[in-house]
Amino acid sequence: MKSFRLSTAALLLPLALLASACSGASAAGPSSNSDGEGSLVLNVGDQKGGAEALLRVAGELDDLPYRITWSTFSSGPPLLEAVNAGAVDIGSVGNTPPVFAAGADSKITVVSATHGDSAGEALLVPKDSPLRGVKDLKGKRVAVAQGSSAHFQLIASLEKAGLPLGDVRVTLLQPADALAAFTTGKVDAWAVWDPYTSQVLLSGKGRVLTDGRGLVNGLGFQVAAPAALADPARAKAVGDFVERLRRAQGWVFEHPEDWAKVWAKETGLPYEVALAAVKRSNGTRIPVALDDAAVASEQRIADTFASLGLIPRTFRFADYVDRRFNKDLPPSTTPACSYRKAS
């Protein structure tokens, strides 16, 4: 196995990157400059190596009937702050940032969902760590980014092992600082997501203590500003944008190597790490309906954080969902795509 240096720059990536569906457009033509032909401008929040790169490589920025203005954010929470402020009409995030935003009574509306493999959501420990199971984390130091999907995965993993959150020494760190703490031994474990998981594993410096399969819902969302949805013309553009993303996600699953090359160039990741992350998790996503099961799953996350005092109030997640763009999508519990060959 090749060894990859764990560079902070290569790991400064978003909370949630768009991935793929099991089917979709099979070819991409030359991309436009996103200027579109209409006078309407859709303000889209993005993350490095996210929606803009994905839509462009899949040919989904061609022939836009509106213009797109892109704004880049470091992660989901600040993107949703911009949605709340009305500076962004729509943007993509993971399963936990909408819970924290809604808990703060932000003006957000979830409008579409994807379901992917949760193997990339992992609790990592150093390769030579004596820890062999989640129960061994009692009294240990665990790094995690507050409000991230990994935050809930950590709580769910501890709960399954019979440990309350208070039994571990949680250290709230964003990925760059968590990486430094992990590699220098200042923390005993790191709750994180892909592509960080793939980066650490391919470096040979860490291993998976447990992952998110069977514990987290694997959902990702497009979140829009209520004011944008109240404007018929802008809502129509939101619907078109969501459809383009769904087709692009299908293109990624069919072209993992091509997407990995683009993703690596956009983010600075080694190609091998990008490809591993695509095949482990990010390339496995399928568009699914925002149905009762999805809402109930998110409600469980919200109730968990509220009970721990990590968000300021309880609320109904359903109040922050608009199902008008569901169309004929499969249920949210539909199995994710997989690159593993059937046995």
Tab-separated table of C-alpha atoms in Angstrom:
chain	number	residue	atom	x	y	z
A	1	MET	CA	0.000	0.000	0.000
A	2	LYS	CA	1.253	3.454	-0.846
A	3	SER	CA	1.880	5.804	2.056
A	4	PHE	CA	0.299	9.256	2.003
A	5	ARG	CA	1.459	12.095	4.185
A	6	LEU	CA	-1.347	13.488	6.337
A	7	SER	CA	-1.270	17.120	5.230
A	8	THR	CA	-3.577	19.630	6.853
A	9	ALA	CA	-4.088	21.459	3.548
A	10	ALA	CA	-5.305	18.307	1.833
A	11	LEU	CA	-7.771	17.697	4.631
A	12	LEU	CA	-9.406	21.121	4.744
A	13	LEU	CA	-12.544	19.815	3.085
A	14	PRO	CA	-16.272	20.257	3.551
A	15	LEU	CA	-18.643	18.580	5.978
A	16	ALA	CA	-20.690	17.310	3.171
A	17	LEU	CA	-19.681	16.744	-0.412
A	18	LEU	CA	-22.183	15.768	-3.087
A	19	ALA	CA	-21.705	12.302	-4.503
A	20	SER	CA	-23.768	10.174	-6.857
A	21	ALA	CA	-26.767	8.034	-7.648
A	22	CYS	CA	-26.771	4.554	-9.185
A	23	SER	CA	-27.896	5.803	-12.568
A	24	GLY	CA	-27.965	9.021	-14.517
A	25	ALA	CA	-26.449	10.859	-17.450
A	26	SER	CA	-23.759	8.762	-19.096
A	27	ALA	CA	-21.855	11.519	-20.825
A	28	ALA	CA	-21.006	15.149	-20.262
A	29	GLY	CA	-20.614	17.778	-22.888
A	30	PRO	CA	-18.679	21.067	-22.618
A	31	SER	CA	-19.773	23.072	-19.600
A	32	SER	CA	-21.108	26.590	-19.759
A	33	ASN	CA	-19.934	29.409	-17.538
A	34	SER	CA	-23.170	29.180	-15.529
A	35	ASP	CA	-24.408	32.455	-16.974
A	36	GLY	CA	-27.667	30.970	-18.239
A	37	GLU	CA	-30.058	32.757	-20.572
A	38	GLY	CA	-32.572	34.174	-18.110
A	39	SER	CA	-32.411	37.197	-15.875
A	40	LEU	CA	-33.029	35.204	-12.686
A	41	VAL	CA	-29.974	34.652	-10.499
A	42	LEU	CA	-29.909	31.652	-8.164
A	43	ASN	CA	-27.512	32.130	-5.248
A	44	VAL	CA	-25.979	28.758	-4.411
A	45	GLY	CA	-23.873	27.951	-1.366
A	46	ASP	CA	-21.120	25.469	-2.090
A	47	GLN	CA	-18.106	23.818	-0.530
A	48	LYS	CA	-14.729	23.152	-2.110
A	49	GLY	CA	-14.978	20.285	-4.558
A	50	GLY	CA	-18.758	20.328	-4.180
A	51	ALA	CA	-21.785	21.120	-6.311
A	52	GLU	CA	-20.178	23.446	-8.862
A	53	ALA	CA	-17.383	20.993	-9.709
A	54	LEU	CA	-19.833	18.099	-9.769
A	55	LEU	CA	-22.362	19.803	-12.032
A	56	ARG	CA	-19.670	21.085	-14.369
A	57	VAL	CA	-17.955	17.743	-14.931
A	58	ALA	CA	-21.334	16.033	-15.445
A	59	GLY	CA	-22.352	18.613	-18.063
A	60	GLU	CA	-25.266	19.847	-15.967
A	61	LEU	CA	-24.314	23.523	-16.162
A	62	ASP	CA	-25.104	23.581	-19.873
A	63	ASP	CA	-28.168	25.488	-21.086
A	64	LEU	CA	-29.214	26.903	-17.737
A	65	PRO	CA	-32.421	28.962	-17.929
A	66	TYR	CA	-31.081	31.128	-15.073
A	67	ARG	CA	-27.718	32.318	-13.805
A	68	ILE	CA	-25.913	30.900	-10.778
A	69	THR	CA	-23.837	32.916	-8.353
A	70	TRP	CA	-21.643	30.587	-6.296
A	71	SER	CA	-20.520	31.274	-2.725
A	72	THR	CA	-18.004	28.917	-1.120
A	73	PHE	CA	-18.156	27.948	2.561
A	74	SER	CA	-15.829	25.887	4.733
A	75	SER	CA	-18.612	23.640	6.036
A	76	GLY	CA	-22.349	23.142	6.467
A	77	PRO	CA	-23.025	25.337	9.527
A	78	PRO	CA	-21.767	28.639	8.030
A	79	LEU	CA	-23.513	27.792	4.758
A	80	LEU	CA	-26.798	27.461	6.629
A	81	GLU	CA	-26.132	30.752	8.413
A	82	ALA	CA	-26.040	32.341	4.959
A	83	VAL	CA	-29.293	30.587	4.003
A	84	ASN	CA	-30.877	31.926	7.201
A	85	ALA	CA	-29.680	35.430	6.349
A	86	GLY	CA	-31.112	35.196	2.835
A	87	ALA	CA	-27.680	35.533	1.224
A	88	VAL	CA	-27.919	32.038	-0.260
A	89	ASP	CA	-30.978	30.455	-1.902
A	90	ILE	CA	-29.877	26.812	-1.633
A	91	GLY	CA	-26.918	24.681	-0.598
A	92	SER	CA	-25.909	21.132	0.316
A	93	VAL	CA	-25.136	19.843	3.801
A	94	GLY	CA	-25.016	16.600	5.759
A	95	ASN	CA	-27.607	15.179	8.128
A	96	THR	CA	-26.718	17.126	11.285
A	97	PRO	CA	-26.198	20.821	10.339
A	98	PRO	CA	-29.947	21.306	9.596
A	99	VAL	CA	-30.732	20.039	13.092
A	100	PHE	CA	-28.436	22.608	14.719
A	101	ALA	CA	-29.762	25.363	12.431
A	102	ALA	CA	-33.393	24.504	13.144
A	103	GLY	CA	-32.589	24.222	16.843
A	104	ALA	CA	-31.441	27.842	16.661
A	105	ASP	CA	-34.752	28.733	14.952
A	106	SER	CA	-33.015	29.584	11.665
A	107	LYS	CA	-35.001	30.278	8.509
A	108	ILE	CA	-34.186	27.120	6.545
A	109	THR	CA	-36.170	24.538	4.580
A	110	VAL	CA	-34.930	21.078	3.570
A	111	VAL	CA	-36.029	20.395	-0.023
A	112	SER	CA	-34.249	17.227	-1.187
A	113	ALA	CA	-32.305	14.270	0.132
A	114	THR	CA	-29.760	11.619	-0.805
A	115	HIS	CA	-28.938	8.351	0.928
A	116	GLY	CA	-25.395	6.978	0.952
A	117	ASP	CA	-23.244	4.317	2.571
A	118	SER	CA	-22.167	5.319	6.102
A	119	ALA	CA	-18.857	3.446	6.014
A	120	GLY	CA	-16.986	6.744	5.759
A	121	GLU	CA	-18.448	7.932	9.074
A	122	ALA	CA	-15.877	6.458	11.414
A	123	LEU	CA	-14.295	6.481	14.832
A	124	LEU	CA	-10.580	6.314	14.092
A	125	VAL	CA	-7.778	5.345	16.438
A	126	PRO	CA	-4.013	5.305	15.816
A	127	LYS	CA	-2.805	2.118	14.141
A	128	ASP	CA	-0.942	0.947	17.262
A	129	SER	CA	-3.705	1.978	19.730
A	130	PRO	CA	-4.579	-0.591	22.419
A	131	LEU	CA	-8.275	0.320	22.014
A	132	ARG	CA	-10.210	-2.549	20.398
A	133	GLY	CA	-13.848	-1.602	20.916
A	134	VAL	CA	-16.057	1.382	21.621
A	135	LYS	CA	-16.321	0.388	25.296
A	136	ASP	CA	-12.572	0.975	25.546
A	137	LEU	CA	-13.199	4.699	24.955
A	138	LYS	CA	-14.365	5.191	28.555
A	139	GLY	CA	-12.257	7.962	30.054
A	140	LYS	CA	-10.447	8.556	26.741
A	141	ARG	CA	-10.121	11.753	24.725
A	142	VAL	CA	-12.146	11.855	21.484
A	143	ALA	CA	-11.954	14.678	18.936
A	144	VAL	CA	-15.062	15.632	16.959
A	145	ALA	CA	-16.403	18.683	15.129
A	146	GLN	CA	-19.422	20.129	16.928
A	147	GLY	CA	-22.645	19.902	14.946
A	148	SER	CA	-21.151	17.587	12.337
A	149	SER	CA	-22.522	14.243	11.207
A	150	ALA	CA	-19.629	12.666	13.128
A	151	HIS	CA	-20.925	14.276	16.321
A	152	PHE	CA	-24.107	12.220	16.187
A	153	GLN	CA	-22.239	9.124	15.020
A	154	LEU	CA	-20.039	9.364	18.122
A	155	ILE	CA	-23.075	9.655	20.407
A	156	ALA	CA	-24.852	6.747	18.677
A	157	SER	CA	-21.734	4.548	18.844
A	158	LEU	CA	-21.324	5.205	22.559
A	159	GLU	CA	-25.014	4.559	23.199
A	160	LYS	CA	-24.817	1.196	21.411
A	161	ALA	CA	-21.833	0.280	23.589
A	162	GLY	CA	-23.727	1.291	26.747
A	163	LEU	CA	-21.634	4.393	27.413
A	164	PRO	CA	-23.155	7.824	28.111
A	165	LEU	CA	-21.485	10.755	26.397
A	166	GLY	CA	-20.123	11.896	29.761
A	167	ASP	CA	-17.986	8.765	29.987
A	168	VAL	CA	-15.611	10.084	27.333
A	169	ARG	CA	-13.600	13.289	27.244
A	170	VAL	CA	-15.015	14.997	24.157
A	171	THR	CA	-12.716	17.541	22.543
A	172	LEU	CA	-14.557	19.795	20.063
A	173	LEU	CA	-12.181	20.404	17.168
A	174	GLN	CA	-12.580	21.220	13.496
A	175	PRO	CA	-10.779	18.811	11.124
A	176	ALA	CA	-7.496	20.703	10.760
A	177	ASP	CA	-6.999	20.907	14.527
A	178	ALA	CA	-8.349	17.401	15.060
A	179	LEU	CA	-5.842	16.034	12.553
A	180	ALA	CA	-2.968	17.622	14.446
A	181	ALA	CA	-4.289	16.340	17.755
A	182	PHE	CA	-4.774	12.837	16.339
A	183	THR	CA	-1.337	12.567	14.768
A	184	THR	CA	0.486	13.925	17.834
A	185	GLY	CA	-1.352	11.720	20.320
A	186	LYS	CA	-3.214	14.527	22.073
A	187	VAL	CA	-6.479	12.618	21.555
A	188	ASP	CA	-7.084	8.888	21.689
A	189	ALA	CA	-9.686	8.764	18.904
A	190	TRP	CA	-11.192	10.907	16.175
A	191	ALA	CA	-14.835	10.845	15.053
A	192	VAL	CA	-14.789	11.992	11.447
A	193	TRP	CA	-16.146	11.450	7.926
A	194	ASP	CA	-14.874	10.839	4.415
A	195	PRO	CA	-12.587	11.864	2.788
A	196	TYR	CA	-10.709	12.274	6.072
A	197	THR	CA	-11.374	8.624	6.909
A	198	SER	CA	-9.865	7.452	3.616
A	199	GLN	CA	-6.891	9.808	4.027
A	200	VAL	CA	-6.016	8.421	7.454
A	201	LEU	CA	-6.506	4.799	6.425
A	202	LEU	CA	-4.384	5.088	3.281
A	203	SER	CA	-1.648	6.860	5.239
A	204	GLY	CA	-1.341	3.752	7.405
A	205	LYS	CA	-1.489	5.909	10.532
A	206	GLY	CA	-4.919	4.878	11.744
A	207	ARG	CA	-7.620	2.233	11.720
A	208	VAL	CA	-11.391	2.110	12.162
A	209	LEU	CA	-12.667	1.344	15.653
A	210	THR	CA	-16.260	1.408	14.375
A	211	ASP	CA	-18.169	3.026	11.534
A	212	GLY	CA	-21.618	4.489	11.034
A	213	ARG	CA	-23.302	1.551	9.322
A	214	GLY	CA	-26.507	0.708	11.135
A	215	LEU	CA	-26.104	3.714	13.429
A	216	VAL	CA	-26.541	6.839	11.307
A	217	ASN	CA	-29.051	7.485	8.552
A	218	GLY	CA	-26.588	8.271	5.749
A	219	LEU	CA	-28.718	11.189	4.570
A	220	GLY	CA	-27.531	14.393	2.954
A	221	PHE	CA	-29.727	17.366	2.110
A	222	GLN	CA	-30.290	20.357	-0.111
A	223	VAL	CA	-31.473	23.204	2.110
A	224	ALA	CA	-33.189	26.299	0.734
A	225	ALA	CA	-34.209	29.706	2.030
A	226	PRO	CA	-37.967	29.959	2.706
A	227	ALA	CA	-38.056	33.326	0.918
A	228	ALA	CA	-36.663	31.713	-2.241
A	229	LEU	CA	-39.329	29.008	-2.118
A	230	ALA	CA	-42.071	31.626	-1.686
A	231	ASP	CA	-41.085	33.243	-5.013
A	232	PRO	CA	-42.602	31.120	-7.832
A	233	ALA	CA	-39.826	31.875	-10.336
A	234	ARG	CA	-37.064	31.229	-7.848
A	235	ALA	CA	-38.778	28.069	-6.567
A	236	LYS	CA	-38.907	26.789	-10.154
A	237	ALA	CA	-35.156	27.403	-10.444
A	238	VAL	CA	-34.589	25.565	-7.153
A	239	GLY	CA	-36.508	22.587	-8.535
A	240	ASP	CA	-34.456	22.621	-11.745
A	241	PHE	CA	-31.205	22.876	-9.767
A	242	VAL	CA	-32.187	19.901	-7.595
A	243	GLU	CA	-32.951	17.814	-10.706
A	244	ARG	CA	-29.571	18.665	-12.222
A	245	LEU	CA	-27.842	17.560	-9.031
A	246	ARG	CA	-29.743	14.273	-9.077
A	247	ARG	CA	-28.604	13.554	-12.630
A	248	ALA	CA	-25.030	14.540	-11.780
A	249	GLN	CA	-25.010	12.166	-8.831
A	250	GLY	CA	-25.896	9.352	-11.223
A	251	TRP	CA	-23.035	10.387	-13.489
A	252	VAL	CA	-20.578	10.141	-10.594
A	253	PHE	CA	-21.531	6.572	-9.726
A	254	GLU	CA	-20.970	5.551	-13.334
A	255	HIS	CA	-17.658	7.480	-13.602
A	256	PRO	CA	-15.900	7.187	-10.211
A	257	GLU	CA	-12.400	7.549	-11.619
A	258	ASP	CA	-13.293	10.660	-13.644
A	259	TRP	CA	-14.948	12.281	-10.629
A	260	ALA	CA	-12.050	11.337	-8.349
A	261	LYS	CA	-9.638	13.127	-10.692
A	262	VAL	CA	-11.755	16.291	-10.608
A	263	TRP	CA	-12.306	16.059	-6.851
A	264	ALA	CA	-8.577	15.582	-6.234
A	265	LYS	CA	-7.734	18.620	-8.369
A	266	GLU	CA	-10.356	20.782	-6.659
A	267	THR	CA	-9.381	19.847	-3.107
A	268	GLY	CA	-5.696	18.937	-3.227
A	269	LEU	CA	-6.379	15.361	-2.147
A	270	PRO	CA	-4.180	12.612	-3.613
A	271	TYR	CA	-6.092	10.885	-6.394
A	272	GLU	CA	-5.933	7.523	-4.615
A	273	VAL	CA	-7.544	9.035	-1.505
A	274	ALA	CA	-10.277	10.723	-3.533
A	275	LEU	CA	-11.059	7.478	-5.355
A	276	ALA	CA	-11.136	5.495	-2.108
A	277	ALA	CA	-13.568	8.022	-0.585
A	278	VAL	CA	-15.782	7.931	-3.684
A	279	LYS	CA	-16.019	4.146	-3.546
A	280	ARG	CA	-16.378	3.942	0.240
A	281	SER	CA	-19.101	6.534	0.673
A	282	ASN	CA	-19.347	9.690	-1.414
A	283	GLY	CA	-20.016	7.911	-4.680
A	284	THR	CA	-22.702	5.644	-3.260
A	285	ARG	CA	-25.451	8.204	-2.758
A	286	ILE	CA	-28.826	7.966	-4.450
A	287	PRO	CA	-31.571	10.598	-4.615
A	288	VAL	CA	-34.396	9.634	-2.252
A	289	ALA	CA	-37.701	11.082	-1.130
A	290	LEU	CA	-38.077	13.383	1.828
A	291	ASP	CA	-40.556	10.986	3.387
A	292	ASP	CA	-41.853	10.207	6.859
A	293	ALA	CA	-38.934	7.867	7.545
A	294	ALA	CA	-36.377	10.570	6.712
A	295	VAL	CA	-38.160	13.097	8.896
A	296	ALA	CA	-38.429	10.625	11.782
A	297	SER	CA	-34.728	9.782	11.501
A	298	GLU	CA	-33.783	13.453	11.649
A	299	GLN	CA	-36.197	13.974	14.532
A	300	ARG	CA	-34.269	11.342	16.477
A	301	ILE	CA	-31.049	13.296	15.905
A	302	ALA	CA	-32.744	16.517	17.010
A	303	ASP	CA	-34.203	14.929	20.138
A	304	THR	CA	-30.837	13.404	21.035
A	305	PHE	CA	-28.983	16.701	20.838
A	306	ALA	CA	-31.766	18.522	22.675
A	307	SER	CA	-31.749	15.974	25.512
A	308	LEU	CA	-27.996	16.480	25.899
A	309	GLY	CA	-28.392	20.275	25.947
A	310	LEU	CA	-26.341	20.629	22.753
A	311	ILE	CA	-29.093	22.562	20.964
A	312	PRO	CA	-31.199	25.198	22.749
A	313	ARG	CA	-34.680	23.786	22.182
A	314	THR	CA	-36.824	20.905	21.028
A	315	PHE	CA	-38.708	21.297	17.751
A	316	ARG	CA	-40.542	19.399	15.000
A	317	PHE	CA	-38.144	18.651	12.159
A	318	ALA	CA	-41.161	18.267	9.852
A	319	ASP	CA	-41.745	22.016	10.204
A	320	TYR	CA	-38.489	22.574	8.298
A	321	VAL	CA	-39.246	20.278	5.356
A	322	ASP	CA	-40.833	21.019	1.962
A	323	ARG	CA	-41.722	17.861	0.031
A	324	ARG	CA	-42.845	19.481	-3.233
A	325	PHE	CA	-39.725	18.273	-5.105
A	326	ASN	CA	-40.041	14.594	-4.135
A	327	LYS	CA	-41.628	13.522	-7.426
A	328	ASP	CA	-41.416	9.732	-7.836
A	329	LEU	CA	-38.181	9.186	-5.919
A	330	PRO	CA	-37.675	5.951	-3.958
A	331	PRO	CA	-38.087	5.824	-0.156
A	332	SER	CA	-35.332	7.324	1.976
A	333	THR	CA	-34.532	3.862	3.333
A	334	THR	CA	-33.621	2.545	-0.138
A	335	PRO	CA	-30.171	0.899	0.047
A	336	ALA	CA	-27.311	3.035	-1.183
A	337	CYS	CA	-25.321	2.150	-4.273
A	338	SER	CA	-22.240	-0.012	-3.854
A	339	TYR	CA	-19.042	-0.595	-5.805
A	340	ARG	CA	-18.561	-3.951	-4.085
A	341	LYS	CA	-19.191	-6.946	-6.310
A	342	ALA	CA	-22.055	-9.170	-5.280
A	343	SER	CA	-20.869	-12.440	-3.787
